[in-house]
Amino acid sequence: MSSRLEFVTLAAAQGANIRALCRSFGISPQTAYKLLARFKEHGIEGLQEQSRKPHSSPRRSNAELESRVLELHDKYPCWGARKLAALLPDDCAKPHPNTISAILRRHGKQVQPSTDVQSPAVKRFEHEAPNLLWQMDFKGHFPLIDPNAGRCFPLTVLDDHSRFAICLKACPGETGDLVKQALTEAFKRYGLPERITCDNGNPWGTPKQNGITKIEAWLIRIGVKVGHSRPMHPQTQGKDERFHRTLKRELLVHNGFNSLQSCQQAFDRWRDQYNLIRPHYALQQKPPASRYAASARPYPDTLPDVEYDAADNVRKVRGNGFIYFSNRQLFVGEGLVGESVAIRPTDIDGLFHVVFCNRKIREFDLRIEL
């Protein structure tokens, strides 16, 4: 301000060399004459810094739209511009996501980076209908605030077709009994899927000597097929792994929980938001609930009886996971203790299949000496 006042004072003097003064003050002649004109018209106030804001912005978003965008951002601060744009009402002219980001920046809000954009080379696979496949896994455990309360082991179950979160359970550990309890609740609410896939870890992973686990035996008994991902290949569980990342980013990194009960309450609220409201990029920015429907297969109140053909040689699995057949002790799996299995001959003499319900468990060649 003082330099401007000095310049116009010297330039207004009689016989002043304007060009020379411009070189001395390091300004252009256009700027010099503009300052002189403003000083002549408004005095010292005319030398104040002028706003560069345009007189009109015909393409700028209206105040009502900006208000709605800011309201959505305050309600869902972890969601990016694409999801916020999808949540705008139909009676509102929906702007481009870049416009949403510009509105947020203009009001000093933090713009979340987009996590939706996939490489064009990535091929997305999904089953053609709900309940054909559920993906199941434990998310990495984390400590509770109260050190005496232990840790939380989130159990997640996701429908492959719709990305609908079937189960989000705060568990105190990774045991088969806890998984069975959580799945039973899910089956009673949503019915039985055709198949469930999981990794090879506890409690559903294959135990020693290639048997099957108790949780697998129970699922097979009620008519649910069980599959396992290839070792060291998390892409098989890709949708559930991505769900874990979203859970961590939107909930876990922002909150601490003093007990499993408070953790479960937060899980329930967030799961409802994820299923019913949150737009999903792979679903054309629709929430998972828009593509999910409960299974038509009800959960049985009692376990169905295991039936085999009259020609089958039926054996009961002993407490160590073995059966006795043809004067031999054969291992079939600790998860089948107390269950009945069928031994069926094959077209090859001396080669037998061990079947539980409708699933082949083991193969034994009695021609080989043990």
CSV table of C-alpha atoms in Angstrom, one decimal:
chain,number,residue,atom,x,y,z
A,1,MET,CA,0.0,0.0,0.0
A,2,SER,CA,2.8,2.4,0.9
A,3,SER,CA,4.6,1.7,-2.4
A,4,ARG,CA,1.5,2.3,-4.4
A,5,LEU,CA,0.9,5.6,-2.5
A,6,GLU,CA,4.5,6.6,-3.1
A,7,PHE,CA,4.2,5.8,-6.8
A,8,VAL,CA,1.0,7.7,-7.5
A,9,THR,CA,2.3,10.7,-5.5
A,10,LEU,CA,5.5,10.9,-7.6
A,11,ALA,CA,3.6,10.2,-10.8
A,12,ALA,CA,1.1,12.9,-10.1
A,13,ALA,CA,3.9,15.6,-9.8
A,14,GLN,CA,4.2,18.1,-12.7
A,15,GLY,CA,6.6,16.9,-15.4
A,16,ALA,CA,6.9,13.4,-13.9
A,17,ASN,CA,8.3,10.7,-16.2
A,18,ILE,CA,5.8,7.9,-15.9
A,19,ARG,CA,7.8,5.3,-17.9
A,20,ALA,CA,10.9,5.9,-15.8
A,21,LEU,CA,8.9,5.5,-12.6
A,22,CYS,CA,7.4,2.3,-13.9
A,23,ARG,CA,10.9,0.9,-14.4
A,24,SER,CA,11.9,2.0,-10.9
A,25,PHE,CA,8.9,0.4,-9.2
A,26,GLY,CA,8.9,-2.7,-11.4
A,27,ILE,CA,5.4,-2.3,-12.8
A,28,SER,CA,3.9,-2.1,-16.2
A,29,PRO,CA,2.6,1.1,-17.7
A,30,GLN,CA,-0.9,-0.4,-17.9
A,31,THR,CA,-0.8,-1.0,-14.1
A,32,ALA,CA,0.5,2.5,-13.5
A,33,TYR,CA,-2.2,4.2,-15.4
A,34,LYS,CA,-4.8,2.0,-13.7
A,35,LEU,CA,-3.5,3.0,-10.3
A,36,LEU,CA,-3.5,6.6,-11.2
A,37,ALA,CA,-7.1,6.5,-12.4
A,38,ARG,CA,-8.3,4.7,-9.3
A,39,PHE,CA,-6.4,7.2,-7.1
A,40,LYS,CA,-7.9,10.1,-8.9
A,41,GLU,CA,-11.5,8.7,-8.5
A,42,HIS,CA,-11.4,7.1,-5.0
A,43,GLY,CA,-8.3,8.6,-3.3
A,44,ILE,CA,-6.3,6.3,-1.1
A,45,GLU,CA,-9.1,3.7,-0.9
A,46,GLY,CA,-8.7,3.2,-4.6
A,47,LEU,CA,-5.2,1.8,-4.0
A,48,GLN,CA,-6.4,-1.1,-1.9
A,49,GLU,CA,-6.0,-4.7,-3.2
A,50,GLN,CA,-9.0,-5.5,-5.5
A,51,SER,CA,-10.8,-8.8,-5.5
A,52,ARG,CA,-10.2,-11.0,-8.5
A,53,LYS,CA,-13.6,-12.6,-8.1
A,54,PRO,CA,-15.6,-12.3,-11.4
A,55,HIS,CA,-18.6,-10.1,-11.4
A,56,SER,CA,-20.8,-13.1,-12.3
A,57,SER,CA,-20.4,-16.9,-12.4
A,58,PRO,CA,-23.2,-18.2,-14.5
A,59,ARG,CA,-21.9,-21.8,-14.4
A,60,ARG,CA,-21.3,-22.0,-10.7
A,61,SER,CA,-23.4,-24.4,-8.6
A,62,ASN,CA,-26.4,-22.8,-7.0
A,63,ALA,CA,-26.6,-22.4,-3.2
A,64,GLU,CA,-29.2,-25.2,-2.8
A,65,LEU,CA,-27.0,-27.8,-4.5
A,66,GLU,CA,-24.0,-26.8,-2.5
A,67,SER,CA,-26.0,-27.0,0.7
A,68,ARG,CA,-27.1,-30.5,-0.1
A,69,VAL,CA,-23.6,-31.6,-1.0
A,70,LEU,CA,-22.2,-30.2,2.2
A,71,GLU,CA,-25.0,-31.9,4.2
A,72,LEU,CA,-24.2,-35.3,2.6
A,73,HIS,CA,-20.5,-34.8,3.2
A,74,ASP,CA,-21.0,-34.1,6.9
A,75,LYS,CA,-23.2,-37.2,7.2
A,76,TYR,CA,-20.8,-39.5,5.3
A,77,PRO,CA,-17.4,-37.9,5.6
A,78,CYS,CA,-15.6,-41.1,4.4
A,79,TRP,CA,-17.4,-41.2,1.0
A,80,GLY,CA,-15.9,-39.8,-2.2
A,81,ALA,CA,-17.5,-37.5,-4.8
A,82,ARG,CA,-19.0,-40.3,-6.8
A,83,LYS,CA,-21.0,-41.8,-3.9
A,84,LEU,CA,-22.2,-38.3,-2.8
A,85,ALA,CA,-23.3,-37.6,-6.4
A,86,ALA,CA,-25.3,-40.8,-6.4
A,87,LEU,CA,-27.1,-39.9,-3.2
A,88,LEU,CA,-28.4,-36.5,-4.5
A,89,PRO,CA,-32.2,-36.7,-5.0
A,90,ASP,CA,-33.6,-37.2,-8.5
A,91,ASP,CA,-35.2,-33.7,-8.5
A,92,CYS,CA,-31.7,-32.2,-8.3
A,93,ALA,CA,-29.5,-31.7,-11.4
A,94,LYS,CA,-26.7,-34.1,-10.5
A,95,PRO,CA,-23.3,-32.6,-11.2
A,96,HIS,CA,-20.2,-34.3,-12.3
A,97,PRO,CA,-18.1,-35.8,-9.4
A,98,ASN,CA,-15.4,-33.3,-10.1
A,99,THR,CA,-17.9,-30.5,-9.4
A,100,ILE,CA,-18.7,-32.2,-6.1
A,101,SER,CA,-15.0,-32.2,-5.2
A,102,ALA,CA,-14.8,-28.5,-6.2
A,103,ILE,CA,-17.7,-27.6,-4.0
A,104,LEU,CA,-16.1,-29.4,-1.0
A,105,ARG,CA,-12.8,-27.8,-1.5
A,106,ARG,CA,-14.4,-24.3,-1.9
A,107,HIS,CA,-15.9,-24.8,1.6
A,108,GLY,CA,-12.7,-26.1,3.1
A,109,LYS,CA,-13.8,-29.7,3.4
A,110,GLN,CA,-11.5,-32.7,3.0
A,111,VAL,CA,-12.1,-34.5,-0.3
A,112,GLN,CA,-11.8,-38.2,0.0
A,113,PRO,CA,-9.7,-39.8,-2.8
A,114,SER,CA,-11.7,-42.1,-5.1
A,115,THR,CA,-11.2,-45.8,-4.3
A,116,ASP,CA,-13.7,-46.9,-6.9
A,117,VAL,CA,-11.8,-46.6,-10.2
A,118,GLN,CA,-10.6,-50.0,-11.5
A,119,SER,CA,-8.0,-50.6,-14.1
A,120,PRO,CA,-9.7,-51.4,-17.5
A,121,ALA,CA,-7.6,-54.6,-17.6
A,122,VAL,CA,-9.2,-56.0,-14.4
A,123,LYS,CA,-12.0,-58.4,-15.2
A,124,ARG,CA,-14.7,-58.5,-12.5
A,125,PHE,CA,-16.4,-61.8,-11.9
A,126,GLU,CA,-19.5,-62.4,-9.9
A,127,HIS,CA,-22.2,-65.1,-9.7
A,128,GLU,CA,-25.4,-64.4,-11.6
A,129,ALA,CA,-27.8,-64.6,-8.6
A,130,PRO,CA,-27.8,-64.0,-4.9
A,131,ASN,CA,-26.9,-66.9,-2.5
A,132,LEU,CA,-25.1,-69.0,-5.1
A,133,LEU,CA,-21.9,-68.2,-3.2
A,134,TRP,CA,-21.1,-66.6,0.1
A,135,GLN,CA,-17.6,-65.5,1.0
A,136,MET,CA,-16.5,-65.9,4.6
A,137,ASP,CA,-13.4,-64.8,6.5
A,138,PHE,CA,-12.1,-63.3,9.7
A,139,LYS,CA,-10.8,-59.8,9.4
A,140,GLY,CA,-7.6,-59.1,11.3
A,141,HIS,CA,-8.2,-58.8,15.0
A,142,PHE,CA,-7.7,-55.6,17.0
A,143,PRO,CA,-7.5,-54.8,20.7
A,144,LEU,CA,-10.3,-53.3,22.7
A,145,ILE,CA,-9.8,-50.1,24.8
A,146,ASP,CA,-10.1,-52.0,28.0
A,147,PRO,CA,-7.1,-54.3,28.2
A,148,ASN,CA,-9.1,-56.8,30.3
A,149,ALA,CA,-11.7,-57.1,27.6
A,150,GLY,CA,-9.3,-58.8,25.2
A,151,ARG,CA,-9.5,-58.5,21.4
A,152,CYS,CA,-12.2,-58.4,18.7
A,153,PHE,CA,-12.1,-60.9,15.8
A,154,PRO,CA,-14.6,-59.6,13.2
A,155,LEU,CA,-16.3,-62.4,11.3
A,156,THR,CA,-17.6,-61.4,7.9
A,157,VAL,CA,-19.8,-63.1,5.4
A,158,LEU,CA,-20.5,-61.5,2.0
A,159,ASP,CA,-22.9,-62.5,-0.8
A,160,ASP,CA,-20.8,-62.7,-4.0
A,161,HIS,CA,-23.5,-61.4,-6.4
A,162,SER,CA,-24.8,-58.4,-4.5
A,163,ARG,CA,-21.9,-57.6,-2.1
A,164,PHE,CA,-24.6,-57.7,0.6
A,165,ALA,CA,-23.0,-58.1,4.1
A,166,ILE,CA,-24.8,-61.2,5.4
A,167,CYS,CA,-22.9,-61.2,8.7
A,168,LEU,CA,-20.6,-58.8,10.6
A,169,LYS,CA,-20.0,-60.4,14.0
A,170,ALA,CA,-17.7,-59.1,16.8
A,171,CYS,CA,-16.2,-62.4,18.1
A,172,PRO,CA,-13.9,-62.9,21.1
A,173,GLY,CA,-11.9,-65.5,19.1
A,174,GLU,CA,-11.7,-67.6,16.0
A,175,THR,CA,-13.3,-70.9,17.1
A,176,GLY,CA,-15.6,-73.2,15.2
A,177,ASP,CA,-18.4,-72.8,17.8
A,178,LEU,CA,-18.5,-69.0,17.4
A,179,VAL,CA,-18.6,-69.4,13.6
A,180,LYS,CA,-21.4,-72.0,13.8
A,181,GLN,CA,-23.4,-69.7,16.1
A,182,ALA,CA,-23.0,-66.7,13.8
A,183,LEU,CA,-23.8,-68.7,10.7
A,184,THR,CA,-26.9,-70.2,12.4
A,185,GLU,CA,-28.2,-66.7,13.0
A,186,ALA,CA,-27.5,-65.8,9.4
A,187,PHE,CA,-29.2,-68.9,8.0
A,188,LYS,CA,-32.3,-68.4,10.1
A,189,ARG,CA,-32.6,-64.8,8.7
A,190,TYR,CA,-31.5,-65.2,5.1
A,191,GLY,CA,-31.8,-68.9,4.4
A,192,LEU,CA,-29.2,-71.3,3.1
A,193,PRO,CA,-26.7,-70.5,0.3
A,194,GLU,CA,-25.7,-73.0,-2.3
A,195,ARG,CA,-22.0,-72.7,-1.4
A,196,ILE,CA,-19.6,-71.0,1.0
A,197,THR,CA,-16.0,-70.3,0.2
A,198,CYS,CA,-13.3,-69.6,2.8
A,199,ASP,CA,-9.6,-69.7,3.1
A,200,ASN,CA,-7.5,-72.5,4.7
A,201,GLY,CA,-7.0,-71.1,8.2
A,202,ASN,CA,-8.8,-71.9,11.4
A,203,PRO,CA,-11.5,-72.9,12.2
A,204,TRP,CA,-12.6,-74.0,8.7
A,205,GLY,CA,-9.2,-74.8,7.2
A,206,THR,CA,-8.1,-78.4,6.6
A,207,PRO,CA,-6.6,-79.9,9.7
A,208,LYS,CA,-3.8,-82.5,9.9
A,209,GLN,CA,-3.8,-85.5,7.5
A,210,ASN,CA,-6.1,-83.7,5.0
A,211,GLY,CA,-9.4,-84.4,6.9
A,212,ILE,CA,-12.3,-82.0,7.2
A,213,THR,CA,-13.3,-79.7,10.1
A,214,LYS,CA,-16.3,-79.9,12.3
A,215,ILE,CA,-17.7,-76.7,10.7
A,216,GLU,CA,-17.4,-78.2,7.3
A,217,ALA,CA,-19.1,-81.4,8.4
A,218,TRP,CA,-22.0,-79.4,9.8
A,219,LEU,CA,-22.4,-77.3,6.6
A,220,ILE,CA,-22.3,-80.4,4.4
A,221,ARG,CA,-24.9,-82.0,6.7
A,222,ILE,CA,-27.4,-79.1,6.3
A,223,GLY,CA,-26.8,-79.0,2.5
A,224,VAL,CA,-24.3,-76.2,2.0
A,225,LYS,CA,-21.2,-76.9,-0.2
A,226,VAL,CA,-17.9,-75.7,1.1
A,227,GLY,CA,-14.9,-74.5,-0.9
A,228,HIS,CA,-11.5,-73.2,-0.1
A,229,SER,CA,-9.3,-70.7,-1.8
A,230,ARG,CA,-6.0,-71.6,-3.2
A,231,PRO,CA,-3.2,-71.2,-0.6
A,232,MET,CA,-1.5,-67.8,-0.8
A,233,HIS,CA,-4.2,-66.6,-3.2
A,234,PRO,CA,-6.4,-64.0,-1.5
A,235,GLN,CA,-7.9,-62.9,-4.8
A,236,THR,CA,-10.4,-65.9,-4.5
A,237,GLN,CA,-11.9,-64.0,-1.5
A,238,GLY,CA,-11.5,-60.7,-3.2
A,239,LYS,CA,-14.9,-59.2,-2.5
A,240,ASP,CA,-14.7,-60.0,1.2
A,241,GLU,CA,-11.1,-58.7,1.4
A,242,ARG,CA,-12.3,-55.4,-0.2
A,243,PHE,CA,-15.2,-55.4,2.3
A,244,HIS,CA,-12.6,-55.6,5.1
A,245,ARG,CA,-10.7,-52.6,3.7
A,246,THR,CA,-13.9,-50.6,3.6
A,247,LEU,CA,-14.8,-51.6,7.1
A,248,LYS,CA,-11.4,-50.5,8.4
A,249,ARG,CA,-11.4,-47.2,6.4
A,250,GLU,CA,-14.9,-46.1,7.3
A,251,LEU,CA,-15.3,-47.4,10.9
A,252,LEU,CA,-12.3,-49.0,12.6
A,253,VAL,CA,-9.7,-46.3,12.1
A,254,HIS,CA,-12.0,-43.6,13.5
A,255,ASN,CA,-13.3,-45.4,16.6
A,256,GLY,CA,-12.2,-47.4,19.6
A,257,PHE,CA,-14.4,-49.9,21.5
A,258,ASN,CA,-14.4,-50.7,25.2
A,259,SER,CA,-16.2,-54.0,24.9
A,260,LEU,CA,-17.4,-56.5,22.4
A,261,GLN,CA,-21.0,-55.3,23.0
A,262,SER,CA,-20.2,-51.7,22.0
A,263,CYS,CA,-18.2,-53.0,19.1
A,264,GLN,CA,-21.2,-55.1,17.9
A,265,GLN,CA,-23.5,-52.1,18.2
A,266,ALA,CA,-21.2,-50.1,16.0
A,267,PHE,CA,-20.9,-53.0,13.6
A,268,ASP,CA,-24.7,-53.3,13.3
A,269,ARG,CA,-25.2,-49.6,12.5
A,270,TRP,CA,-22.4,-49.5,10.0
A,271,ARG,CA,-23.6,-52.7,8.3
A,272,ASP,CA,-27.1,-51.3,7.8
A,273,GLN,CA,-25.5,-48.2,6.3
A,274,TYR,CA,-23.3,-50.3,4.0
A,275,ASN,CA,-26.2,-52.6,2.9
A,276,LEU,CA,-29.0,-50.1,2.5
A,277,ILE,CA,-27.5,-46.7,1.7
A,278,ARG,CA,-23.9,-46.8,0.6
A,279,PRO,CA,-23.6,-46.7,-3.2
A,280,HIS,CA,-21.3,-49.4,-4.6
A,281,TYR,CA,-19.2,-48.7,-7.8
A,282,ALA,CA,-19.6,-52.3,-9.0
A,283,LEU,CA,-23.4,-52.1,-8.7
A,284,GLN,CA,-23.7,-48.9,-10.8
A,285,GLN,CA,-23.7,-46.8,-7.6
A,286,LYS,CA,-26.6,-48.7,-6.1
A,287,PRO,CA,-26.5,-50.1,-2.5
A,288,PRO,CA,-26.1,-53.9,-2.1
A,289,ALA,CA,-29.6,-54.3,-0.8
A,290,SER,CA,-30.9,-53.4,-4.3
A,291,ARG,CA,-29.6,-56.6,-5.7
A,292,TYR,CA,-30.0,-59.0,-2.8
A,293,ALA,CA,-33.0,-61.3,-1.9
A,294,ALA,CA,-33.1,-64.0,0.8
A,295,SER,CA,-32.6,-67.6,-0.1
A,296,ALA,CA,-35.7,-69.8,-0.7
A,297,ARG,CA,-33.9,-72.7,1.2
A,298,PRO,CA,-34.9,-72.5,4.9
A,299,TYR,CA,-32.5,-73.5,7.7
A,300,PRO,CA,-33.6,-76.9,9.1
A,301,ASP,CA,-34.7,-76.9,12.7
A,302,THR,CA,-33.1,-80.3,13.1
A,303,LEU,CA,-30.1,-81.8,11.3
A,304,PRO,CA,-31.4,-84.1,8.5
A,305,ASP,CA,-30.5,-87.7,8.8
A,306,VAL,CA,-27.6,-89.0,6.8
A,307,GLU,CA,-28.8,-91.6,4.3
A,308,TYR,CA,-26.7,-93.9,2.2
A,309,ASP,CA,-27.5,-96.6,-0.4
A,310,ALA,CA,-28.3,-100.1,0.8
A,311,ALA,CA,-25.2,-101.4,-0.9
A,312,ASP,CA,-22.9,-99.0,0.9
A,313,ASN,CA,-20.6,-100.2,3.7
A,314,VAL,CA,-21.4,-97.7,6.5
A,315,ARG,CA,-18.9,-97.0,9.3
A,316,LYS,CA,-19.0,-94.7,12.3
A,317,VAL,CA,-16.0,-92.4,12.8
A,318,ARG,CA,-14.3,-93.0,16.1
A,319,GLY,CA,-13.0,-90.4,18.5
A,320,ASN,CA,-9.6,-90.2,16.9
A,321,GLY,CA,-11.0,-89.6,13.4
A,322,PHE,CA,-10.4,-93.2,12.2
A,323,ILE,CA,-12.7,-96.0,10.9
A,324,TYR,CA,-12.1,-99.7,10.7
A,325,PHE,CA,-12.5,-101.5,7.4
A,326,SER,CA,-11.1,-104.7,6.0
A,327,ASN,CA,-9.0,-105.2,9.2
A,328,ARG,CA,-7.4,-101.8,8.7
A,329,GLN,CA,-7.6,-98.5,10.6
A,330,LEU,CA,-8.1,-95.7,8.1
A,331,PHE,CA,-8.1,-91.9,8.9
A,332,VAL,CA,-11.0,-89.9,7.5
A,333,GLY,CA,-11.0,-86.7,9.6
A,334,GLU,CA,-11.3,-85.4,13.1
A,335,GLY,CA,-14.2,-83.2,12.1
A,336,LEU,CA,-16.3,-86.3,11.4
A,337,VAL,CA,-16.0,-87.9,14.8
A,338,GLY,CA,-19.4,-89.4,15.7
A,339,GLU,CA,-20.7,-89.2,12.1
A,340,SER,CA,-21.4,-92.1,9.8
A,341,VAL,CA,-19.5,-92.4,6.5
A,342,ALA,CA,-20.0,-94.8,3.5
A,343,ILE,CA,-17.3,-96.9,1.9
A,344,ARG,CA,-18.0,-97.5,-1.8
A,345,PRO,CA,-16.0,-99.7,-4.1
A,346,THR,CA,-14.9,-98.2,-7.5
A,347,ASP,CA,-14.4,-99.8,-10.8
A,348,ILE,CA,-10.8,-100.6,-9.8
A,349,ASP,CA,-10.5,-103.7,-7.6
A,350,GLY,CA,-9.3,-102.7,-4.2
A,351,LEU,CA,-9.8,-99.0,-4.6
A,352,PHE,CA,-12.6,-97.5,-2.4
A,353,HIS,CA,-14.1,-94.0,-1.9
A,354,VAL,CA,-15.1,-92.7,1.5
A,355,VAL,CA,-18.3,-90.6,1.2
A,356,PHE,CA,-19.9,-88.3,3.8
A,357,CYS,CA,-23.4,-87.3,2.8
A,358,ASN,CA,-22.9,-86.5,-0.9
A,359,ARG,CA,-19.2,-85.5,-0.7
A,360,LYS,CA,-16.2,-87.7,-1.4
A,361,ILE,CA,-13.9,-87.4,1.6
A,362,ARG,CA,-11.0,-89.9,1.0
A,363,GLU,CA,-9.8,-92.6,-1.3
A,364,PHE,CA,-8.2,-95.8,-0.1
A,365,ASP,CA,-6.3,-98.4,-2.1
A,366,LEU,CA,-6.3,-101.6,-0.1
A,367,ARG,CA,-3.8,-103.1,-2.5
A,368,ILE,CA,-1.1,-101.0,-0.9
A,369,GLU,CA,0.4,-102.5,2.2
A,370,LEU,CA,0.4,-100.0,5.2
